[in-house]
Amino acid sequence: MTTRTKNYLALSIIPQIIFVQWFGSYPELVEKYYAEGIYPIISKFLRFLFGWVPFSVGDIFYTLLVFTAIRYLYLYGTSIVKKPLAFLRHLGLTLSIAYFIFYLFWGMNYYRLPINEKMDFDIEYTNEDLIRFTFDIITYTNRLQVKLENDSTKAVKIPYSTKEIYAETLKSYDRAERVFPHFEYRNPSLKASLYSLPLTYMGYGGYLNPFTNEAQVNALVPNLRLPSISAHEIGHQLGYSSESATNFIGLLVTFSSKDPYFKYASISHVLAYCLTDLKARDEVAFEALFNKLNVGVKKNYKELNAFWAQYENPTEPIFKSIFDTFLKANNQEKGISSYNAVVGLLVNFYGDYWYER
């Protein structure tokens, strides 16, 4: 490859950025031509290509990439100092190619229509709406906890292996698809991340590899959260980039399962989001409702808090700050706080779906 060609390819990142911003300013077009057009073809092909592999191809790819970068710096560190322009050319070329692949394979989903517009419901809610919703969810959660453990003071234990949870998650998507056709999921690629321990220290339950379209799940997370996290990451595979949207999808799909443990995993997770939101809005109402929880449900929350507490470290806020910046740079105005924005989706969708179940 000639130097001129490398220069052109490196500089091509500029028109790429301009195009992404221009195209992204028309979410209806992104929805029609990308999210519902070329993306499903690309994602299904990638899952067909890598989904059958029992381990994470994407994690291996990232590992090799890091070692390649370290090797390059070791072998050519001196020449980088002597010929900085050549280094910048190679760096620009690499970034340009990565940028192109990222937005072609998955990244344009950041600019699609919000899921509530696609499903035609509002996201605004009042304190009264939230209190009513939370009360009903507490009632359902308490009842299901007693049904599973026959004792209101016992924490629910999900008696499944990670593989069994993945299998039931796929069944849940099959059931959800009957009501929501756009949740169709074929060529599954749901795997435990090889980097589950680092993910735990960073405070994450999983991630989607945009280059291989593998749903990576943090396999160290307690079983109570694995169902909704697994369904959440599949939501990303379906082309939903917003964390609030994939939280919504994950909880909705998990609740669609016939399995009562999956329903409890979903409804207790819904309740956790609601209680967190209510505590920030009205601490008096939060205390009153929290006291209505069965002791067993409270024990489940304590177990989850204890799990994450043992991995707290000074670097976690740094990683979350970086991810927050990344989300905001990709049309996610609320950044990392969009995880809890799922409450608006749940409260408004509740009357149309949850009450009926």
Coordinates of C-alpha atoms in Angstrom, one line a residue:
M1 CA 0.0 0.0 0.0
T2 CA 1.5 3.3 -1.1
T3 CA 2.0 6.2 1.3
R4 CA -0.5 8.3 -0.6
T5 CA -3.2 5.6 -0.3
K6 CA -2.5 5.3 3.5
N7 CA -2.9 9.1 3.8
Y8 CA -6.2 9.0 2.0
L9 CA -7.5 6.2 4.1
A10 CA -6.4 7.8 7.3
L11 CA -8.0 11.1 6.4
S12 CA -11.2 9.3 5.3
I13 CA -12.2 9.3 8.9
I14 CA -13.2 13.0 8.5
P15 CA -15.9 12.5 5.8
Q16 CA -17.0 9.3 7.8
I17 CA -17.7 11.4 10.9
I18 CA -19.5 14.0 8.8
F19 CA -21.7 11.3 7.2
V20 CA -22.5 9.6 10.5
Q21 CA -23.6 12.9 12.1
W22 CA -25.6 13.9 9.0
F23 CA -27.3 10.5 8.6
G24 CA -27.8 10.3 12.3
S25 CA -29.8 13.5 12.3
Y26 CA -32.6 11.7 10.5
P27 CA -33.6 8.9 12.9
E28 CA -36.5 7.8 10.6
L29 CA -34.1 7.1 7.8
V30 CA -31.7 5.3 10.2
E31 CA -34.6 3.2 11.4
K32 CA -35.8 2.3 7.9
Y33 CA -32.6 1.8 6.0
Y34 CA -30.1 0.8 8.7
A35 CA -31.8 -0.6 11.8
E36 CA -34.5 -2.4 9.8
G37 CA -32.5 -2.6 6.6
I38 CA -28.9 -3.6 6.4
Y39 CA -28.1 -4.1 10.1
P40 CA -30.3 -7.2 10.6
I41 CA -28.5 -8.8 7.6
I42 CA -25.0 -8.0 9.0
S43 CA -25.9 -9.0 12.6
K44 CA -27.4 -12.4 11.6
F45 CA -24.4 -13.1 9.4
L46 CA -21.9 -12.4 12.2
R47 CA -23.9 -14.5 14.7
F48 CA -24.0 -17.3 12.1
L49 CA -20.2 -16.9 11.7
F50 CA -19.3 -16.8 15.4
G51 CA -22.3 -18.0 17.3
W52 CA -21.4 -21.7 17.1
V53 CA -18.0 -21.2 18.7
P54 CA -18.2 -22.1 22.4
F55 CA -16.0 -19.3 23.6
S56 CA -15.9 -15.6 22.9
V57 CA -14.2 -14.9 19.6
G58 CA -14.4 -11.1 20.3
D59 CA -12.6 -11.4 23.6
I60 CA -9.8 -13.3 21.9
F61 CA -9.7 -10.6 19.2
Y62 CA -9.4 -7.9 21.8
T63 CA -6.6 -9.8 23.5
L64 CA -4.6 -10.2 20.3
L65 CA -5.2 -6.6 19.5
V66 CA -3.7 -5.5 22.8
F67 CA -0.7 -7.8 22.4
T68 CA -0.2 -6.6 18.9
A69 CA -0.2 -3.0 20.0
I70 CA 2.3 -3.8 22.8
R71 CA 4.6 -5.7 20.4
Y72 CA 4.4 -2.8 17.9
L73 CA 5.5 -0.3 20.6
Y74 CA 8.3 -2.6 21.7
L75 CA 9.7 -3.2 18.2
Y76 CA 9.1 0.3 16.8
G77 CA 9.2 2.5 19.8
T78 CA 12.4 4.2 18.7
S79 CA 11.2 4.8 15.1
I80 CA 8.0 6.4 16.5
V81 CA 10.1 9.1 18.1
K82 CA 12.2 9.5 15.0
K83 CA 9.4 9.4 12.5
P84 CA 6.2 10.6 14.3
L85 CA 4.4 11.4 11.1
A86 CA 4.7 7.8 9.9
F87 CA 3.3 6.6 13.3
L88 CA 0.4 9.1 13.1
R89 CA -0.3 7.9 9.6
H90 CA -0.6 4.2 10.7
L91 CA -2.6 5.2 13.8
G92 CA -5.0 7.3 11.7
L93 CA -5.3 4.4 9.2
T94 CA -6.2 2.0 12.0
L95 CA -8.7 4.3 13.6
S96 CA -10.3 5.1 10.2
I97 CA -10.9 1.4 9.5
A98 CA -12.1 0.7 13.0
Y99 CA -14.5 3.6 12.8
F100 CA -15.9 2.4 9.5
I101 CA -16.4 -1.2 10.7
F102 CA -17.9 -0.1 14.0
Y103 CA -20.6 2.1 12.5
L104 CA -21.4 -0.3 9.7
F105 CA -21.6 -3.3 11.9
W106 CA -23.5 -1.8 14.8
G107 CA -22.8 1.9 15.7
M108 CA -25.5 3.6 13.6
N109 CA -28.1 2.0 16.0
Y110 CA -27.2 4.9 18.3
Y111 CA -29.2 7.1 16.0
R112 CA -32.4 5.0 15.5
L113 CA -35.8 5.9 16.7
P114 CA -36.4 5.6 20.5
I115 CA -38.1 2.3 21.4
N116 CA -41.1 4.1 22.9
E117 CA -41.8 5.8 19.6
K118 CA -41.4 2.5 17.8
M119 CA -43.8 0.8 20.2
D120 CA -46.0 4.0 20.4
F121 CA -46.2 4.8 24.1
D122 CA -45.1 7.8 26.3
I123 CA -42.2 7.9 28.8
E124 CA -43.3 10.7 31.1
Y125 CA -44.6 9.9 34.5
T126 CA -45.5 11.6 37.8
N127 CA -44.6 10.7 41.4
E128 CA -48.1 9.3 41.8
D129 CA -47.6 7.1 38.8
L130 CA -44.3 5.8 40.2
I131 CA -45.7 5.1 43.6
R132 CA -48.7 3.2 42.3
F133 CA -46.5 1.2 40.0
T134 CA -44.0 0.4 42.7
F135 CA -46.7 -0.6 45.1
D136 CA -48.2 -3.1 42.6
I137 CA -44.7 -4.5 41.8
I138 CA -44.0 -5.0 45.5
T139 CA -47.3 -6.9 45.8
Y140 CA -46.4 -9.1 42.9
T141 CA -42.8 -9.6 44.0
N142 CA -43.8 -10.6 47.5
R143 CA -46.4 -13.0 46.3
L144 CA -44.0 -14.7 43.9
Q145 CA -41.2 -14.9 46.5
V146 CA -43.5 -16.8 48.9
K147 CA -44.6 -19.1 46.1
L148 CA -41.0 -20.0 45.3
E149 CA -39.7 -20.4 48.8
N150 CA -42.8 -21.1 50.9
D151 CA -41.4 -18.7 53.5
S152 CA -41.4 -14.9 53.3
T153 CA -38.1 -14.7 55.2
K154 CA -36.0 -16.8 52.7
A155 CA -34.1 -15.3 49.8
V156 CA -34.9 -16.8 46.4
K157 CA -32.2 -19.0 45.0
I158 CA -32.3 -19.6 41.2
P159 CA -31.4 -23.3 40.9
Y160 CA -30.0 -23.2 37.4
S161 CA -26.5 -23.3 35.8
T162 CA -25.3 -20.5 33.5
K163 CA -26.0 -22.6 30.4
E164 CA -29.5 -23.4 31.6
I165 CA -30.2 -19.7 32.1
Y166 CA -28.9 -18.9 28.6
A167 CA -31.2 -21.7 27.2
E168 CA -34.3 -20.3 29.1
T169 CA -33.4 -16.8 27.9
L170 CA -33.6 -18.0 24.3
K171 CA -37.0 -19.6 25.0
S172 CA -38.2 -16.3 26.6
Y173 CA -37.3 -14.5 23.4
D174 CA -39.4 -17.0 21.4
R175 CA -42.3 -16.4 23.7
A176 CA -41.9 -12.6 23.6
E177 CA -41.7 -12.6 19.8
R178 CA -45.3 -13.9 19.6
V179 CA -46.4 -10.5 21.1
F180 CA -43.6 -8.3 19.8
P181 CA -42.5 -9.5 16.4
H182 CA -39.6 -7.0 16.3
F183 CA -38.0 -9.0 19.1
E184 CA -37.3 -11.9 16.7
Y185 CA -34.0 -13.5 17.5
R186 CA -32.3 -16.0 15.3
N187 CA -28.7 -17.4 15.1
P188 CA -28.1 -17.0 18.8
S189 CA -24.7 -15.9 20.0
L190 CA -24.9 -15.6 23.8
K191 CA -21.7 -16.3 25.7
A192 CA -19.9 -15.9 29.0
S193 CA -17.2 -13.3 28.6
L194 CA -13.6 -14.4 29.1
Y195 CA -13.2 -11.1 30.9
S196 CA -15.9 -11.6 33.5
L197 CA -13.6 -10.7 36.4
P198 CA -12.4 -7.4 34.8
L199 CA -16.0 -6.6 33.9
T200 CA -17.0 -7.1 37.6
Y201 CA -14.3 -4.8 38.8
M202 CA -15.5 -2.2 36.3
G203 CA -19.1 -2.7 37.5
Y204 CA -20.6 -4.1 34.3
G205 CA -22.9 -7.1 33.8
G206 CA -21.9 -7.6 30.2
Y207 CA -21.4 -6.0 26.8
L208 CA -22.0 -6.5 23.1
N209 CA -19.0 -7.0 20.9
P210 CA -19.9 -4.8 17.9
F211 CA -17.3 -6.5 15.6
T212 CA -18.4 -10.1 16.1
N213 CA -22.0 -9.4 17.4
E214 CA -21.5 -11.7 20.3
A215 CA -23.5 -11.0 23.5
Q216 CA -21.0 -11.1 26.3
V217 CA -22.3 -11.8 29.7
N218 CA -20.4 -11.4 33.0
A219 CA -20.7 -15.0 34.3
L220 CA -19.7 -14.0 37.8
V221 CA -22.9 -12.0 38.4
P222 CA -25.3 -13.7 40.8
N223 CA -28.0 -15.9 39.1
L224 CA -30.7 -13.5 40.2
R225 CA -29.4 -11.0 37.7
L226 CA -28.2 -13.3 34.9
P227 CA -31.6 -13.7 33.2
S228 CA -32.3 -10.0 32.7
I229 CA -28.6 -9.3 31.8
S230 CA -28.5 -12.0 29.2
A231 CA -31.8 -10.8 27.7
H232 CA -30.4 -7.2 27.9
E233 CA -27.3 -8.0 25.8
I234 CA -29.4 -9.8 23.2
G235 CA -31.4 -6.6 23.0
H236 CA -28.2 -4.9 21.9
Q237 CA -27.8 -7.6 19.2
L238 CA -31.3 -6.8 18.0
G239 CA -30.0 -3.3 17.3
Y240 CA -31.1 -1.3 20.3
S241 CA -28.2 0.8 21.5
S242 CA -29.9 2.8 24.3
E243 CA -29.2 1.2 27.7
S244 CA -32.7 2.2 28.9
A245 CA -34.2 0.4 25.8
T246 CA -32.2 -2.8 26.3
N247 CA -32.9 -2.8 30.1
F248 CA -36.6 -2.5 29.1
I249 CA -36.3 -5.3 26.6
G250 CA -34.3 -7.5 29.0
L251 CA -36.8 -7.2 31.8
L252 CA -39.8 -7.6 29.5
V253 CA -38.5 -10.7 27.8
T254 CA -37.4 -12.3 31.0
F255 CA -40.9 -11.7 32.4
S256 CA -42.3 -13.4 29.3
S257 CA -40.8 -16.7 30.5
K258 CA -43.1 -19.4 31.8
D259 CA -40.4 -20.1 34.5
P260 CA -41.4 -18.6 37.9
Y261 CA -37.7 -18.1 38.8
F262 CA -37.2 -16.0 35.6
K263 CA -40.3 -14.0 36.4
Y264 CA -39.0 -13.3 39.9
A265 CA -35.6 -12.3 38.5
S266 CA -37.4 -9.9 36.2
I267 CA -39.9 -8.4 38.6
S268 CA -37.4 -8.0 41.4
H269 CA -35.0 -6.2 39.0
V270 CA -37.9 -3.9 37.9
L271 CA -38.6 -3.2 41.5
A272 CA -35.0 -2.3 42.2
Y273 CA -35.0 0.3 39.5
C274 CA -38.3 1.7 40.8
L275 CA -37.1 1.9 44.4
T276 CA -33.9 3.6 43.3
D277 CA -35.8 6.2 41.3
L278 CA -38.4 6.7 44.1
K279 CA -35.7 7.2 46.7
A280 CA -34.2 10.0 44.6
R281 CA -37.7 11.6 44.2
D282 CA -39.5 11.0 47.5
E283 CA -37.6 9.4 50.3
V284 CA -40.6 9.3 52.6
A285 CA -42.6 7.3 50.1
F286 CA -39.6 5.1 49.4
E287 CA -39.3 4.2 53.1
A288 CA -43.0 3.5 53.4
L289 CA -43.0 1.2 50.4
F290 CA -39.6 -0.5 51.1
N291 CA -41.0 -1.5 54.5
K292 CA -43.7 -3.5 52.7
L293 CA -41.1 -5.9 51.2
N294 CA -40.9 -9.4 52.4
V295 CA -37.7 -10.1 54.4
G296 CA -36.7 -12.7 51.7
V297 CA -36.8 -10.0 49.0
K298 CA -34.7 -7.7 51.1
K299 CA -32.2 -10.5 51.6
N300 CA -31.9 -10.9 47.8
Y301 CA -31.1 -7.2 47.5
K302 CA -28.6 -7.4 50.3
E303 CA -26.9 -10.4 48.6
L304 CA -26.6 -8.4 45.3
N305 CA -25.2 -5.3 47.1
A306 CA -22.7 -7.5 48.9
F307 CA -21.5 -9.1 45.7
W308 CA -20.8 -5.7 44.0
A309 CA -19.4 -4.2 47.2
Q310 CA -16.6 -6.8 47.4
Y311 CA -15.3 -5.6 43.9
E312 CA -15.5 -1.9 44.6
N313 CA -12.2 -0.2 43.6
P314 CA -10.8 3.2 42.7
T315 CA -10.8 2.5 38.9
E316 CA -14.5 1.7 38.6
P317 CA -15.6 5.4 38.5
I318 CA -13.0 6.0 35.9
F319 CA -14.3 3.3 33.6
K320 CA -17.9 4.4 34.1
S321 CA -16.9 8.0 33.3
I322 CA -15.2 6.9 30.1
F323 CA -18.3 4.9 29.1
D324 CA -20.6 7.8 30.1
T325 CA -18.6 10.1 27.8
F326 CA -18.7 7.5 25.0
L327 CA -22.5 7.2 25.3
K328 CA -23.0 11.0 25.3
A329 CA -20.8 11.3 22.2
N330 CA -23.1 8.8 20.5
N331 CA -26.5 10.5 20.8
Q332 CA -27.2 9.2 24.3
E333 CA -27.8 12.5 26.1
K334 CA -28.2 10.9 29.6
G335 CA -25.1 8.9 29.3
I336 CA -24.7 6.2 31.8
S337 CA -27.7 7.5 33.8
S338 CA -29.8 6.2 31.0
Y339 CA -29.7 2.7 32.6
N340 CA -32.2 4.0 35.2
A341 CA -34.3 5.8 32.6
V342 CA -35.9 2.4 32.0
V343 CA -38.4 3.4 34.8
G344 CA -40.2 5.8 32.4
L345 CA -40.6 3.0 29.9
L346 CA -41.8 0.5 32.5
V347 CA -44.3 2.8 34.2
N348 CA -45.9 3.8 30.9
F349 CA -45.9 0.3 29.4
Y350 CA -47.3 -1.3 32.6
G351 CA -51.0 -0.8 31.9
D352 CA -50.7 -2.4 28.5
Y353 CA -48.8 -5.5 29.4
W354 CA -47.8 -6.1 33.0
Y355 CA -51.3 -5.8 34.5
E356 CA -52.5 -8.3 32.0
R357 CA -50.1 -10.9 33.3

